[in-house]
mmCIF file of C-alpha atoms in Angstrom:
data_model
loop_
_atom_site.group_PDB
_atom_site.id
_atom_site.type_symbol
_atom_site.label_atom_id
_atom_site.label_comp_id
_atom_site.label_asym_id
_atom_site.label_seq_id
_atom_site.Cartn_x
_atom_site.Cartn_y
_atom_site.Cartn_z
ATOM 1 C CA ASN A 1 39.889 37.589 169.967
ATOM 2 C CA ALA A 2 36.743 36.600 171.848
ATOM 3 C CA GLY A 3 38.836 34.657 174.396
ATOM 4 C CA VAL A 4 36.958 31.901 176.193
ATOM 5 C CA THR A 5 33.226 31.838 175.577
ATOM 6 C CA GLN A 6 30.624 29.774 177.379
ATOM 7 C CA THR A 7 26.990 29.095 176.596
ATOM 8 C CA PRO A 8 24.442 29.226 178.032
ATOM 9 C CA LYS A 9 24.921 31.859 180.765
ATOM 10 C CA PHE A 10 22.058 30.458 182.848
ATOM 11 C CA GLN A 11 20.220 27.143 182.814
ATOM 12 C CA VAL A 12 17.556 25.475 184.926
ATOM 13 C CA LEU A 13 17.155 21.718 184.659
ATOM 14 C CA LYS A 14 14.947 19.132 186.255
ATOM 15 C CA THR A 15 16.469 16.121 187.978
ATOM 16 C CA GLY A 16 17.313 13.451 185.440
ATOM 17 C CA GLN A 17 17.577 15.759 182.433
ATOM 18 C CA SER A 18 20.757 15.875 180.396
ATOM 19 C CA MET A 19 22.442 18.851 178.788
ATOM 20 C CA THR A 20 25.698 20.069 177.319
ATOM 21 C CA LEU A 21 27.576 23.160 178.464
ATOM 22 C CA GLN A 22 29.498 24.654 175.589
ATOM 23 C CA CYS A 23 32.996 26.103 175.792
ATOM 24 C CA ALA A 24 35.067 27.540 172.967
ATOM 25 C CA GLN A 25 38.347 29.438 172.733
ATOM 26 C CA ASP A 26 39.917 31.195 169.760
ATOM 27 C CA MET A 27 43.472 31.477 171.104
ATOM 28 C CA ASN A 28 44.726 28.133 169.767
ATOM 29 C CA HIS A 29 45.253 26.950 173.329
ATOM 30 C CA GLU A 30 46.360 23.405 173.927
ATOM 31 C CA TYR A 31 45.034 23.007 177.463
ATOM 32 C CA MET A 32 41.370 23.339 178.408
ATOM 33 C CA SER A 33 39.575 22.510 181.623
ATOM 34 C CA TRP A 34 36.248 22.615 183.395
ATOM 35 C CA TYR A 35 35.755 23.721 186.994
ATOM 36 C CA ARG A 36 32.757 24.032 189.230
ATOM 37 C CA GLN A 37 32.536 26.714 191.902
ATOM 38 C CA ASP A 38 30.424 26.205 194.987
ATOM 39 C CA PRO A 39 30.136 28.464 198.047
ATOM 40 C CA GLY A 40 32.915 27.748 200.538
ATOM 41 C CA MET A 41 34.522 25.167 198.238
ATOM 42 C CA GLY A 42 36.515 27.251 195.787
ATOM 43 C CA LEU A 43 37.003 26.024 192.253
ATOM 44 C CA ARG A 44 37.249 22.274 191.774
ATOM 45 C CA LEU A 45 38.541 20.641 188.617
ATOM 46 C CA ILE A 46 36.050 18.368 186.840
ATOM 47 C CA HIS A 47 37.851 17.312 183.635
ATOM 48 C CA TYR A 48 40.695 18.625 181.570
ATOM 49 C CA SER A 49 42.231 18.150 178.144
ATOM 50 C CA VAL A 50 45.845 18.577 177.030
ATOM 51 C CA GLY A 51 44.955 18.550 173.342
ATOM 52 C CA ALA A 52 42.424 17.398 170.775
ATOM 53 C CA GLY A 53 41.458 13.788 171.425
ATOM 54 C CA ILE A 54 43.013 13.697 174.912
ATOM 55 C CA THR A 55 40.986 14.135 178.083
ATOM 56 C CA ASP A 56 41.417 13.159 181.714
ATOM 57 C CA GLN A 57 39.547 13.346 184.985
ATOM 58 C CA GLY A 58 40.033 15.964 187.624
ATOM 59 C CA GLU A 59 38.982 16.027 191.246
ATOM 60 C CA VAL A 60 35.192 15.731 190.819
ATOM 61 C CA PRO A 61 34.438 13.930 187.498
ATOM 62 C CA ASN A 62 31.414 11.825 188.482
ATOM 63 C CA GLY A 63 28.242 12.659 186.561
ATOM 64 C CA TYR A 64 30.096 14.543 183.810
ATOM 65 C CA ASN A 65 31.491 13.582 180.416
ATOM 66 C CA VAL A 66 33.798 15.497 178.103
ATOM 67 C CA SER A 67 35.279 15.100 174.659
ATOM 68 C CA ARG A 68 37.699 17.209 172.636
ATOM 69 C CA SER A 69 37.364 16.698 168.913
ATOM 70 C CA THR A 70 38.847 20.091 167.975
ATOM 71 C CA THR A 71 41.380 22.437 169.557
ATOM 72 C CA GLU A 72 38.733 25.142 169.925
ATOM 73 C CA ASP A 73 35.855 23.329 171.626
ATOM 74 C CA PHE A 74 35.555 21.470 174.907
ATOM 75 C CA PRO A 75 31.913 20.681 175.787
ATOM 76 C CA LEU A 76 30.855 19.360 179.188
ATOM 77 C CA ARG A 77 27.942 16.938 179.287
ATOM 78 C CA LEU A 78 25.742 16.288 182.274
ATOM 79 C CA LEU A 79 24.378 12.823 181.795
ATOM 80 C CA SER A 80 21.516 12.807 184.306
ATOM 81 C CA ALA A 81 21.330 16.040 186.267
ATOM 82 C CA ALA A 82 21.115 15.943 190.055
ATOM 83 C CA PRO A 83 20.493 18.763 192.556
ATOM 84 C CA SER A 84 24.091 18.286 193.777
ATOM 85 C CA GLN A 85 25.234 19.557 190.382
ATOM 86 C CA THR A 86 23.717 22.984 191.025
ATOM 87 C CA SER A 87 26.778 25.198 190.699
ATOM 88 C CA VAL A 88 28.590 27.770 188.615
ATOM 89 C CA TYR A 89 30.664 26.126 185.905
ATOM 90 C CA PHE A 90 33.786 27.724 184.477
ATOM 91 C CA CYS A 91 35.746 26.691 181.449
ATOM 92 C CA ALA A 92 39.408 27.718 181.255
ATOM 93 C CA SER A 93 42.178 27.456 178.708
ATOM 94 C CA SER A 94 45.910 28.048 178.518
ATOM 95 C CA TYR A 95 48.584 27.748 175.870
ATOM 96 C CA SER A 96 50.359 24.812 177.430
ATOM 97 C CA SER A 97 49.694 22.312 180.166
ATOM 98 C CA PHE A 98 53.277 22.413 181.400
ATOM 99 C CA GLU A 99 54.577 25.958 181.362
ATOM 100 C CA VAL A 100 52.993 26.949 184.618
ATOM 101 C CA PHE A 101 55.443 29.709 185.449
ATOM 102 C CA THR A 102 54.979 31.590 182.213
ATOM 103 C CA ASP A 103 51.450 30.620 181.485
ATOM 104 C CA THR A 104 48.101 32.157 182.186
ATOM 105 C CA GLN A 105 44.830 30.304 182.434
ATOM 106 C CA TYR A 106 42.019 32.299 180.903
ATOM 107 C CA PHE A 107 38.574 31.714 182.358
ATOM 108 C CA GLY A 108 35.243 32.057 180.636
ATOM 109 C CA PRO A 109 32.364 34.045 182.171
ATOM 110 C CA GLY A 110 30.686 30.970 183.639
ATOM 111 C CA THR A 111 27.390 29.106 183.359
ATOM 112 C CA ARG A 112 25.019 29.242 186.303
ATOM 113 C CA LEU A 113 23.206 25.933 186.525
ATOM 114 C CA THR A 114 20.298 25.108 188.815
ATOM 115 C CA VAL A 115 18.963 21.567 189.051
ATOM 116 C CA LEU A 116 15.527 21.254 190.615
ATOM 117 C CA GLN B 1 41.209 18.680 205.937
ATOM 118 C CA LYS B 2 41.334 20.699 202.729
ATOM 119 C CA GLU B 3 44.668 20.905 200.951
ATOM 120 C CA VAL B 4 44.356 24.678 200.748
ATOM 121 C CA GLU B 5 42.729 26.783 203.448
ATOM 122 C CA GLN B 6 41.701 30.377 202.928
ATOM 123 C CA ASP B 7 39.812 32.679 205.278
ATOM 124 C CA PRO B 8 36.560 33.444 203.462
ATOM 125 C CA GLY B 9 36.096 36.859 205.082
ATOM 126 C CA PRO B 10 34.242 38.970 204.225
ATOM 127 C CA LEU B 11 36.895 41.623 204.684
ATOM 128 C CA SER B 12 35.948 45.300 204.590
ATOM 129 C CA VAL B 13 38.578 48.064 204.625
ATOM 130 C CA PRO B 14 38.639 51.824 203.986
ATOM 131 C CA GLU B 15 40.176 53.166 200.786
ATOM 132 C CA GLY B 16 43.941 53.534 201.085
ATOM 133 C CA ALA B 17 44.359 50.712 203.604
ATOM 134 C CA ILE B 18 46.898 47.929 203.285
ATOM 135 C CA VAL B 19 45.158 44.598 202.765
ATOM 136 C CA SER B 20 46.637 41.252 203.707
ATOM 137 C CA LEU B 21 45.166 38.054 202.270
ATOM 138 C CA ASN B 22 46.479 34.648 203.260
ATOM 139 C CA CYS B 23 46.345 30.950 202.473
ATOM 140 C CA THR B 24 47.828 27.918 204.143
ATOM 141 C CA TYR B 25 48.384 24.571 202.500
ATOM 142 C CA SER B 26 49.334 21.039 203.418
ATOM 143 C CA ASN B 27 50.774 19.519 200.218
ATOM 144 C CA SER B 28 54.566 19.827 200.162
ATOM 145 C CA ALA B 29 54.589 19.106 196.412
ATOM 146 C CA PHE B 30 53.069 22.480 195.552
ATOM 147 C CA GLN B 31 55.667 24.537 193.724
ATOM 148 C CA TYR B 32 53.692 27.213 191.909
ATOM 149 C CA PHE B 33 51.534 29.721 193.711
ATOM 150 C CA MET B 34 48.990 32.024 192.154
ATOM 151 C CA TRP B 35 46.483 34.666 193.120
ATOM 152 C CA TYR B 36 43.332 35.163 191.093
ATOM 153 C CA ARG B 37 40.891 38.014 191.323
ATOM 154 C CA GLN B 38 37.213 37.392 190.634
ATOM 155 C CA TYR B 39 34.720 40.188 190.233
ATOM 156 C CA SER B 40 31.082 39.462 190.981
ATOM 157 C CA ARG B 41 29.502 37.198 188.351
ATOM 158 C CA LYS B 42 32.715 37.015 186.317
ATOM 159 C CA GLY B 43 35.364 34.375 185.756
ATOM 160 C CA PRO B 44 38.618 34.501 187.747
ATOM 161 C CA GLU B 45 41.576 36.353 186.247
ATOM 162 C CA LEU B 46 45.204 35.752 187.108
ATOM 163 C CA LEU B 47 46.682 38.512 189.246
ATOM 164 C CA MET B 48 50.126 37.177 190.136
ATOM 165 C CA TYR B 49 52.124 33.984 190.239
ATOM 166 C CA THR B 50 55.303 32.962 192.029
ATOM 167 C CA TYR B 51 57.502 29.925 191.941
ATOM 168 C CA SER B 52 58.795 28.414 195.175
ATOM 169 C CA SER B 53 59.593 30.714 198.099
ATOM 170 C CA GLY B 54 60.151 34.454 197.977
ATOM 171 C CA ASN B 55 58.453 37.712 197.151
ATOM 172 C CA LYS B 56 57.129 39.186 193.947
ATOM 173 C CA GLU B 57 55.927 42.720 193.479
ATOM 174 C CA ASP B 58 53.692 44.137 190.766
ATOM 175 C CA GLY B 59 52.588 47.698 191.296
ATOM 176 C CA ARG B 60 50.440 47.852 194.425
ATOM 177 C CA PHE B 61 50.414 44.065 194.790
ATOM 178 C CA THR B 62 53.012 41.921 196.553
ATOM 179 C CA ALA B 63 52.886 38.140 196.753
ATOM 180 C CA GLN B 64 54.883 36.253 199.363
ATOM 181 C CA VAL B 65 55.512 32.533 199.646
ATOM 182 C CA ASP B 66 56.950 30.831 202.720
ATOM 183 C CA LYS B 67 57.295 27.163 201.843
ATOM 184 C CA SER B 68 58.778 26.266 205.220
ATOM 185 C CA SER B 69 55.561 27.413 206.901
ATOM 186 C CA LYS B 70 53.321 26.413 203.972
ATOM 187 C CA TYR B 71 51.884 29.905 203.951
ATOM 188 C CA ILE B 72 51.307 32.395 201.161
ATOM 189 C CA SER B 73 50.170 35.997 201.289
ATOM 190 C CA LEU B 74 48.968 38.740 198.988
ATOM 191 C CA PHE B 75 49.376 42.342 200.079
ATOM 192 C CA ILE B 76 47.522 45.190 198.433
ATOM 193 C CA ARG B 77 48.867 48.667 199.134
ATOM 194 C CA ASP B 78 46.801 51.833 198.815
ATOM 195 C CA SER B 79 43.661 49.785 198.259
ATOM 196 C CA GLN B 80 41.038 51.195 195.895
ATOM 197 C CA PRO B 81 37.279 50.574 195.574
ATOM 198 C CA SER B 82 38.076 48.894 192.248
ATOM 199 C CA ASP B 83 39.972 46.225 194.228
ATOM 200 C CA SER B 84 36.650 45.042 195.673
ATOM 201 C CA ALA B 85 36.416 41.418 194.538
ATOM 202 C CA THR B 86 36.929 37.868 195.700
ATOM 203 C CA TYR B 87 40.584 36.825 195.826
ATOM 204 C CA LEU B 88 41.407 33.185 195.262
ATOM 205 C CA CYS B 89 44.736 31.583 195.979
ATOM 206 C CA ALA B 90 45.711 28.625 193.822
ATOM 207 C CA MET B 91 48.590 26.179 193.898
ATOM 208 C CA SER B 92 50.004 23.676 191.514
ATOM 209 C CA ALA B 93 52.300 20.706 191.465
ATOM 210 C CA LEU B 94 53.641 19.470 188.160
ATOM 211 C CA THR B 95 52.602 15.830 188.140
ATOM 212 C CA GLY B 96 51.556 13.366 185.511
ATOM 213 C CA SER B 97 50.440 14.633 182.141
ATOM 214 C CA ALA B 98 49.553 18.154 183.178
ATOM 215 C CA ARG B 99 49.514 20.572 186.021
ATOM 216 C CA GLN B 100 46.378 20.807 188.104
ATOM 217 C CA LEU B 101 45.405 23.802 190.148
ATOM 218 C CA THR B 102 44.070 23.481 193.676
ATOM 219 C CA PHE B 103 42.140 26.569 194.729
ATOM 220 C CA GLY B 104 41.360 28.085 198.066
ATOM 221 C CA SER B 105 37.738 28.971 198.742
ATOM 222 C CA GLY B 106 38.331 32.705 198.210
ATOM 223 C CA THR B 107 38.294 35.830 200.389
ATOM 224 C CA GLN B 108 35.673 38.463 199.620
ATOM 225 C CA LEU B 109 37.169 41.963 199.880
ATOM 226 C CA THR B 110 35.277 45.257 199.930
ATOM 227 C CA VAL B 111 37.175 48.545 199.811
ATOM 228 C CA LEU B 112 34.990 51.381 201.021
ATOM 229 C CA PRO B 113 35.392 54.839 199.426
#
């Protein structure tokens, strides 16, 4: 199993550009999520999905869109990049959205995004 | 005020020392408590989780939860240079359609050989 994969590893954008961060998992996980990690802020949840076709907003959803057409893929779209979106983005997945006490969230390696 | 507060460090200790990492929180609904370890330029990986109050031990690692004080701790015994990483606490309340994790900002630990 490749686990959770993310592409690209690094990206530089100009203000106003759009792009899609890719996330895929091969573990048949039901639950997938996107976080951003900023210095001194920890990881903050952007969007999450409890299954194909079902998505919901997290703590910091503004400026981002998601969709989940398959179990494996959960792309994150930046609609019009802003310098405030400079961050490290992590995708995560787990088998179930409910079984917290027996479950493990697996994180991808991250995408480092800089918006100029 | 953040829901979860964590001393960012950095914390530097000699090899073999006992390390204590802590988080405080304000949301009484948190029921599940986790510690993640994150090596430099990598994604976080789950180290330990506990439910409600009490202790849990796994090898050199012990997690403690005191819900009455809204305080959780991670102890690392006989620390090794390979333990050098950022440690993130995370907490969860089961609400709505899915659990959501709230993370602390992380404590950077360096274990010196």
